[in-house]
Short mmCIF file of C-alpha atoms in Angstrom, two decimals:
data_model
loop_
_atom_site.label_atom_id
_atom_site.label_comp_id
_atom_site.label_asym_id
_atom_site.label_seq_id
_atom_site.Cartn_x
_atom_site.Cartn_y
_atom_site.Cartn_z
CA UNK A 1144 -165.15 215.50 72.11
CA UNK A 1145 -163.11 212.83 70.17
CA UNK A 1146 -162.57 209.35 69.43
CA UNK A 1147 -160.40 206.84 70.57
CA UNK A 1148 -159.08 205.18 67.67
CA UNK A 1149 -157.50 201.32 67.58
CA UNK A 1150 -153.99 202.71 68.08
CA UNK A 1151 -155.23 204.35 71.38
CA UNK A 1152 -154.62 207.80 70.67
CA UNK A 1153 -157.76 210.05 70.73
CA UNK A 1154 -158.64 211.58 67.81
CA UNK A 1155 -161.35 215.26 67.72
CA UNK A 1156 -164.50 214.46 65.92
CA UNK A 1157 -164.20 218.10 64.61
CA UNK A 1158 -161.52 219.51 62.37
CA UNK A 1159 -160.57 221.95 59.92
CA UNK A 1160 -159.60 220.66 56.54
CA UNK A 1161 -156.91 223.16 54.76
CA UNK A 1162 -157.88 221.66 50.96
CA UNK A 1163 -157.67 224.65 48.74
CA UNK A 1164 -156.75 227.16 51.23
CA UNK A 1165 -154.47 229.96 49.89
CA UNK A 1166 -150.76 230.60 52.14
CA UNK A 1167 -151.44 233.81 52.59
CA UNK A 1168 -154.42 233.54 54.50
CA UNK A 1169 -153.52 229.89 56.67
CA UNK A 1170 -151.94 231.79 58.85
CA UNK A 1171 -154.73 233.81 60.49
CA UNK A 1172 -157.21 230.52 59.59
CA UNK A 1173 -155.23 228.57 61.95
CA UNK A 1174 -154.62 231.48 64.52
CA UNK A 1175 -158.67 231.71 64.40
CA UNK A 1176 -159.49 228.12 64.69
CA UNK A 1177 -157.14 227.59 67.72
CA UNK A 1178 -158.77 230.15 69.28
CA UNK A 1179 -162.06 229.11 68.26
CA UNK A 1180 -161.63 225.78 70.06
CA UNK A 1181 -159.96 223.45 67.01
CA UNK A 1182 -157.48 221.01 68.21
CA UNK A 1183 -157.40 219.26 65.13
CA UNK A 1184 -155.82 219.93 61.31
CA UNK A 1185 -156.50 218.16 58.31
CA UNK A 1186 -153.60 218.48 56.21
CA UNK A 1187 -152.06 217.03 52.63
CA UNK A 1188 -149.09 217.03 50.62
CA UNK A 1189 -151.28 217.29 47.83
CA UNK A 1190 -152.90 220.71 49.04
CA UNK A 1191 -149.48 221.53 48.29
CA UNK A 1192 -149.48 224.35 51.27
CA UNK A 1193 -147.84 222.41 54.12
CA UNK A 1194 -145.22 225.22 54.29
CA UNK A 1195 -147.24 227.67 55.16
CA UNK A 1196 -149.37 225.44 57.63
CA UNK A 1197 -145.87 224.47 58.91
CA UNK A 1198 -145.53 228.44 59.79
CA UNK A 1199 -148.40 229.23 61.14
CA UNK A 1200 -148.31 226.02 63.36
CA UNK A 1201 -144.72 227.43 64.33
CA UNK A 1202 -145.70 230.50 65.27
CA UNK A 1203 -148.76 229.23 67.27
CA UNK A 1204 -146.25 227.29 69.39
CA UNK A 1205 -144.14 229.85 70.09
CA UNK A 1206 -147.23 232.22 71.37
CA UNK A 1207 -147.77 230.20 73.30
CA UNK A 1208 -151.57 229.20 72.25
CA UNK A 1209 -151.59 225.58 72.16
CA UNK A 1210 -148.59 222.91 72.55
CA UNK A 1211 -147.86 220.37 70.05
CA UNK A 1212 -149.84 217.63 72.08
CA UNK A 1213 -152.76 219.78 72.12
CA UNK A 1214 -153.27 219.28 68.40
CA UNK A 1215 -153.67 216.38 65.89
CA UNK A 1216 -152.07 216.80 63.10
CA UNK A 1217 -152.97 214.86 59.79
CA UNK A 1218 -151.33 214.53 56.47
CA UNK A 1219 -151.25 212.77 53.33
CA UNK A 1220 -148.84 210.10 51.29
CA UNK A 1221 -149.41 211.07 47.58
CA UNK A 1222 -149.98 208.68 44.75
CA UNK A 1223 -146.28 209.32 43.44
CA UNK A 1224 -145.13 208.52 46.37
CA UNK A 1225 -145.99 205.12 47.14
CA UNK A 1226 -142.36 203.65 46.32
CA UNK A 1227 -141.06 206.53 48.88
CA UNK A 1228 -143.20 206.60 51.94
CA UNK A 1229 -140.35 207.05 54.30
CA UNK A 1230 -139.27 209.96 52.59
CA UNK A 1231 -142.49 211.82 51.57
CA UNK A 1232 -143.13 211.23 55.11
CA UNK A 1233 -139.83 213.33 55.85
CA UNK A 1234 -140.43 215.64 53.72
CA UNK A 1235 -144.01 216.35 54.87
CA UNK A 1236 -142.22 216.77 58.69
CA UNK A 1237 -140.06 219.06 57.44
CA UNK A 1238 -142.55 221.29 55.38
CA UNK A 1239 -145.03 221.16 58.89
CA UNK A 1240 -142.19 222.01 60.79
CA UNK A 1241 -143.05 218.36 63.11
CA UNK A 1242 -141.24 216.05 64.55
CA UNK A 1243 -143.93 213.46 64.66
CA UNK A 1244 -147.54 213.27 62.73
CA UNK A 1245 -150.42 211.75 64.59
CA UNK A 1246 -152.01 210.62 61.77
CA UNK A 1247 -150.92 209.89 57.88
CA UNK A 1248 -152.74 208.18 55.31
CA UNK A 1249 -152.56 207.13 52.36
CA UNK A 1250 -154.19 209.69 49.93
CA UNK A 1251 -155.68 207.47 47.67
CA UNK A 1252 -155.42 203.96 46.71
CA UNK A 1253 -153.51 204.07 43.44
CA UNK A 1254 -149.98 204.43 43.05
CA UNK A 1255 -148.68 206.92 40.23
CA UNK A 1256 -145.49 207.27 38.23
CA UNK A 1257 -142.96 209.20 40.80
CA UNK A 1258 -142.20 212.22 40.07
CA UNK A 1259 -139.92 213.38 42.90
CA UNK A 1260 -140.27 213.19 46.60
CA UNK A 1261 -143.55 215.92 47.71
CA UNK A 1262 -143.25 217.38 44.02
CA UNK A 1263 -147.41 215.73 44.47
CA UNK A 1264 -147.60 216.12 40.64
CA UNK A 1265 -149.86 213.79 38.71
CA UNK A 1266 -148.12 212.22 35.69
CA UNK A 1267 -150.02 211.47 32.48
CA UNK A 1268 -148.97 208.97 29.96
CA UNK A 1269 -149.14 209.46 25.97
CA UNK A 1270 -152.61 208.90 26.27
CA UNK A 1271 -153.31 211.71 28.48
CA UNK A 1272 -153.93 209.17 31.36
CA UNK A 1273 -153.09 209.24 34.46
CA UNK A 1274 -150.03 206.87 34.71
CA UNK A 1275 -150.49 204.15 37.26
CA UNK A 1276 -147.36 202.76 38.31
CA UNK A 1277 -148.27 198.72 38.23
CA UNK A 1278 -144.59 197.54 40.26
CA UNK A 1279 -146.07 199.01 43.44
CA UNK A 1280 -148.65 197.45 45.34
CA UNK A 1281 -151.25 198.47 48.06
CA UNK A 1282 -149.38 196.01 50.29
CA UNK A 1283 -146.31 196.97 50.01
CA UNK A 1284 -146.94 200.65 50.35
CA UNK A 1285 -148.90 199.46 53.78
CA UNK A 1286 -146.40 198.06 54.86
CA UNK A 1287 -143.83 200.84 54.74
CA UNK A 1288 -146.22 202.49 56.28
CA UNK A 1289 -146.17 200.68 59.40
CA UNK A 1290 -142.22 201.00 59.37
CA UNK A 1291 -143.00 204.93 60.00
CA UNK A 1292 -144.06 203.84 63.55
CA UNK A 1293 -141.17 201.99 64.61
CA UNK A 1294 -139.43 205.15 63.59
CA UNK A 1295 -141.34 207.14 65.65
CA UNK A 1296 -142.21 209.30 63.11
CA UNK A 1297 -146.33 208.89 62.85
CA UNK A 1298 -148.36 207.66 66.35
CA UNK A 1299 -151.27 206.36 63.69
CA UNK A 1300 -151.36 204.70 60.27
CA UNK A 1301 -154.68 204.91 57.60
CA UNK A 1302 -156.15 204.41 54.65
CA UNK A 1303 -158.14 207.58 52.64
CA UNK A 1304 -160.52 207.10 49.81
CA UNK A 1305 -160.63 202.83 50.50
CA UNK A 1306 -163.65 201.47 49.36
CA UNK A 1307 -165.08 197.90 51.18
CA UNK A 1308 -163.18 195.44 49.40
CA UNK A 1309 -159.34 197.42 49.67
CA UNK A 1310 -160.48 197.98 53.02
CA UNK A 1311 -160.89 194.43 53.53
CA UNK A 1312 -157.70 193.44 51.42
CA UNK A 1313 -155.52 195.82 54.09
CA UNK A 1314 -157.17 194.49 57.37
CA UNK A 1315 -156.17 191.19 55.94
CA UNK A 1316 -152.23 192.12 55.28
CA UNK A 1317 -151.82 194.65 57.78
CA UNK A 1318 -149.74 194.77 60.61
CA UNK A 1319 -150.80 197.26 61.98
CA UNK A 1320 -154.59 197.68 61.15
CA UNK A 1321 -155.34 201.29 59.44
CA UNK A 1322 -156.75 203.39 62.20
CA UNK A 1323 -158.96 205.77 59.99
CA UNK A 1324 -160.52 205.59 56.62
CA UNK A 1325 -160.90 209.02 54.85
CA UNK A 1326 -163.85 208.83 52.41
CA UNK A 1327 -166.21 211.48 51.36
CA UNK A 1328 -169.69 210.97 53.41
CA UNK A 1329 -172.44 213.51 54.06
CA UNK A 1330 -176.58 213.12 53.22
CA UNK A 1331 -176.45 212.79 49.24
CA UNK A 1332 -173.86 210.26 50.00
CA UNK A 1333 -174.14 207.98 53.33
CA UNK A 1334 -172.01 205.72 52.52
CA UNK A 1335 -174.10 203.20 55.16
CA UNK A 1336 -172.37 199.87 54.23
CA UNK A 1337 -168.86 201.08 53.96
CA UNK A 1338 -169.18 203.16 57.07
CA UNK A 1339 -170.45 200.26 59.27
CA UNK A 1340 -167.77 197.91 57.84
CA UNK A 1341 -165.38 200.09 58.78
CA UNK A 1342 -166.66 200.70 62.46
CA UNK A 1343 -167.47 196.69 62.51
CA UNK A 1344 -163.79 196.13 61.93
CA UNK A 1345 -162.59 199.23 64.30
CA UNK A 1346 -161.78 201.42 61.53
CA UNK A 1347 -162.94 205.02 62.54
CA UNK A 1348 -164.69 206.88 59.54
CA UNK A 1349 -163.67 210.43 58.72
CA UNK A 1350 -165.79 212.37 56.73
CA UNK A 1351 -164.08 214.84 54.41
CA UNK A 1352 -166.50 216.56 51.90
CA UNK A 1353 -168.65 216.64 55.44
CA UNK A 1354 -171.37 219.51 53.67
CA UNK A 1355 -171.14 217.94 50.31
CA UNK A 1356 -168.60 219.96 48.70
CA UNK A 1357 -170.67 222.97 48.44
CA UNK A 1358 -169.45 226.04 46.58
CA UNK A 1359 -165.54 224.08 46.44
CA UNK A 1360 -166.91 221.10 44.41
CA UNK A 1361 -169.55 223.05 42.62
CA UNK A 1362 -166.55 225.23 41.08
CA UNK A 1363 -164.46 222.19 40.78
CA UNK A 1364 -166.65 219.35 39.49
CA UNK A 1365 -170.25 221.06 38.90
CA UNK A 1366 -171.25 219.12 41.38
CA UNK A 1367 -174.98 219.47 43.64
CA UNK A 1368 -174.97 220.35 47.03
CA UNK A 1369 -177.17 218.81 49.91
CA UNK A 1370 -177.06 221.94 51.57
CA UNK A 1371 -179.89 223.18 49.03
CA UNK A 1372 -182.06 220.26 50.14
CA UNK A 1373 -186.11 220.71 51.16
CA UNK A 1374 -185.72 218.25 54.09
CA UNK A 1375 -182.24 219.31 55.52
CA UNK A 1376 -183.58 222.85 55.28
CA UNK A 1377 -187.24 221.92 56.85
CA UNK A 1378 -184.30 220.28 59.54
CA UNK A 1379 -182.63 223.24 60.20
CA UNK A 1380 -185.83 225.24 60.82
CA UNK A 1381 -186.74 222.77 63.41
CA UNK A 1382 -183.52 222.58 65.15
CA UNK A 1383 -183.22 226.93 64.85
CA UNK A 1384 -179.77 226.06 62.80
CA UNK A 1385 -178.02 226.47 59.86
CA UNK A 1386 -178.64 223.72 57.45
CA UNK A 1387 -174.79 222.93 57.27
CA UNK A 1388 -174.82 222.51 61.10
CA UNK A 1389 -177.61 219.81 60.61
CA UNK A 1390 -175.35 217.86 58.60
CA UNK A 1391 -172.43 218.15 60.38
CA UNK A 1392 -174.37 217.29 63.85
CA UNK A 1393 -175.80 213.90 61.45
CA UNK A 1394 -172.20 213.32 60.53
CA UNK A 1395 -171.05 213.46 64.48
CA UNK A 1396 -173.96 211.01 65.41
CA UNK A 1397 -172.64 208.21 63.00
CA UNK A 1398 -169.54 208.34 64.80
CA UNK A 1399 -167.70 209.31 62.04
CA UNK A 1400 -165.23 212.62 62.33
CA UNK A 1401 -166.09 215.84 60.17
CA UNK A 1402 -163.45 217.96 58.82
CA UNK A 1403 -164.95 220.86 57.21
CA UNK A 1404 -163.43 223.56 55.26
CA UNK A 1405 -163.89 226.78 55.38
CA UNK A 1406 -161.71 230.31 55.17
CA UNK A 1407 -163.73 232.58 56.78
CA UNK A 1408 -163.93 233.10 60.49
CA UNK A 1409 -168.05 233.27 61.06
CA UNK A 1410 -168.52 229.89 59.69
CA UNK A 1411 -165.58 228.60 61.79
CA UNK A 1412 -167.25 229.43 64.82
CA UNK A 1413 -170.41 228.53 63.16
CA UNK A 1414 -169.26 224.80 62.34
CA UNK A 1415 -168.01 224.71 66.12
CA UNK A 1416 -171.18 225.07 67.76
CA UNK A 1417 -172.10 221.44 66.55
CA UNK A 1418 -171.94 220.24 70.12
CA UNK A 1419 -175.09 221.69 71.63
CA UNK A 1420 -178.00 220.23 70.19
CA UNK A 1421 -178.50 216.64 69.18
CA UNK A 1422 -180.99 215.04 66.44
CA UNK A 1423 -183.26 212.68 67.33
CA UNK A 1424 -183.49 209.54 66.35
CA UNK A 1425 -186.85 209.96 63.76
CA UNK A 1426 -184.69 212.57 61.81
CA UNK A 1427 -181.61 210.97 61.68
CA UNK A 1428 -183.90 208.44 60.24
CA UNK A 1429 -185.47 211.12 57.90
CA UNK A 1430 -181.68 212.12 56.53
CA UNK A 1431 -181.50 208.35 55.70
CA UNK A 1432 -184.10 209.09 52.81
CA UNK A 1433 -182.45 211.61 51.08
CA UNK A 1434 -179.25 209.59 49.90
CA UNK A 1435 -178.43 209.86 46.58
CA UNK A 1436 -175.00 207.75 46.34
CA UNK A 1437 -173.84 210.79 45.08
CA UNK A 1438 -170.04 211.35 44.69
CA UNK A 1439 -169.20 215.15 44.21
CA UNK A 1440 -165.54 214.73 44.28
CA UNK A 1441 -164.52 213.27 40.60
CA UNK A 1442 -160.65 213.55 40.28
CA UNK A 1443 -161.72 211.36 37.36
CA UNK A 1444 -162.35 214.75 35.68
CA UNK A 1445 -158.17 215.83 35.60
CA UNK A 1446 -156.87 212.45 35.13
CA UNK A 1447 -159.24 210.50 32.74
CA UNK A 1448 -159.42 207.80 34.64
CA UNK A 1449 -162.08 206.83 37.29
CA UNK A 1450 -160.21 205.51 40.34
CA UNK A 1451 -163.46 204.50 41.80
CA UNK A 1452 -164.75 202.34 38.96
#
């Protein structure tokens, strides 16, 4: 199942994010998924393992599992980077062992003080601050991303962590309109305005944070999970599923794509078997209750400064 986005390439509703996944064990994730049934890989230079995912995509190829054009394969410009798209761009390639992407966004919309091409490390000022780099604008970063499809080295362009109003701003300069907008979205945060904006506009949604962070964020951020909810749980008693499938099958019937994480095999297949049951309409109206504009992911907390505000 997947989505045709504005650029016309078709992009899977399901995929497998590789955010705090460990090299050693990628390789054998993304043997499993493949086989599994996942066709699509949510990747980032930030994640700072696009080596190893480069390897393991490698070595897939060459036994023959998938080809290249069987996947879509996603990565991330990082907020040093924004004076050096072309070459972070490159550099991802190179690390993911590519010669195209099919999708690369920008990670988030703030641009950093660089710190060397896919070095992804956050520089602080005297202040302990993150250091925004104020000579490099959203626009101009945009539009250097559009030169990366002339060059043929990305088939689709898009924004990540946008809220209404930068969306707006880059449907209004673009070129090229962004195909996707990454933004975290699942029940304790539904997102409903910025989601149909996007769609309105024919911006597909992506979902990452799809089950709410969960044990990742909790760790992370000491952040609350939906998945411990009394009316996603009375939901997945209903339905004879797991409570994380219920909000990944809500997530699929917004029309937005869900990339959920996860290292261990069981829930991979688990997550996959989204496709044969559907919610009706009264519950998907029920979920709509339960939102709690509830952010779980706070980078806020490393750089002391709230990107968001």
């Amino acid at each position: 199942m997947a989505i045709t986005l504005n650029s016309g390439f078709k992009m899977p509703v399901i995929g497998l994010g590789v955010w705090r996944m460990e090299g050693k064990d990628i390789k054998n994730l993304i043997f499993n998924a493949i086989k599994i049934g996942y066709r699509h890989f949510d990747c980032a230079a930030d994640y700072k393992n696009e080596e190893e995912v480069g390897e393991a995509l490698a070595e897939v190829f060459q036994a023959g599992l998938v080809k290249r054009e069987d996947l879509f394969i996603t990565t991330k410009l990082w907020n040093s980077d924004h004076g050096h798209v072309v070459e972070a761009c490159k550099d991802s390639l190179k690390k993911l062992h590519l010669g195209y992407l099919d999708l690369y966004l920008v990670h988030f919309p703030v641009a950093t003080r660089h710190t060397g091409v896919g070095t992804t490390a956050s520089a602080f000022g005297e202040d302990g601050v993150l250091d925004i780099d104020t000579t490099v604008s959203l626009e101009t970063t945009w539009h250097a991303m559009e030169d990366l499809i002339s060059m043929g080295l990305v088939r689709s362009i898009g924004i990540s962590n946008y809220d209404i109003f930068l969306t707006r701003d880059c449907l209004a300069y673009a070129k090229v309109k962004p195909a996707v907008n990454q933004i975290e979205a699942h029940p304790y945060f539904q997102r409903d305005s910025l989601v149909k904006f996007c769609q309105k506009h024919g911006v597909c949604v992506t979902a990452h944070t799809p089950l709410g962070g969960a044990t990742a964020n909790t760790e992370l951020f000491g952040s609350v999970s939906c998945l411990d909810d009394p009316v996603l749980k009375g939901l997945a008693k209903k339905y004879h599923k797991t409570v994380a499938l219920i909000v990944l099958r809500w997530g699929i019937q917004r029309n937005t794509v869900i990339i959920p994480k996860s290292s261990k095999v069981e829930r991979l297949e688990e997550n996959f078997l989204v496709f044969d049951f559907e919610l009706t309409e009264e519950d998907m109206d029920l979920i709509k209750t339960i939102d709690r504009n509830y952010r779980t992911n706070q980078p806020a907390k490393f750089w002391g400064v709230d990107v968001y505000a």
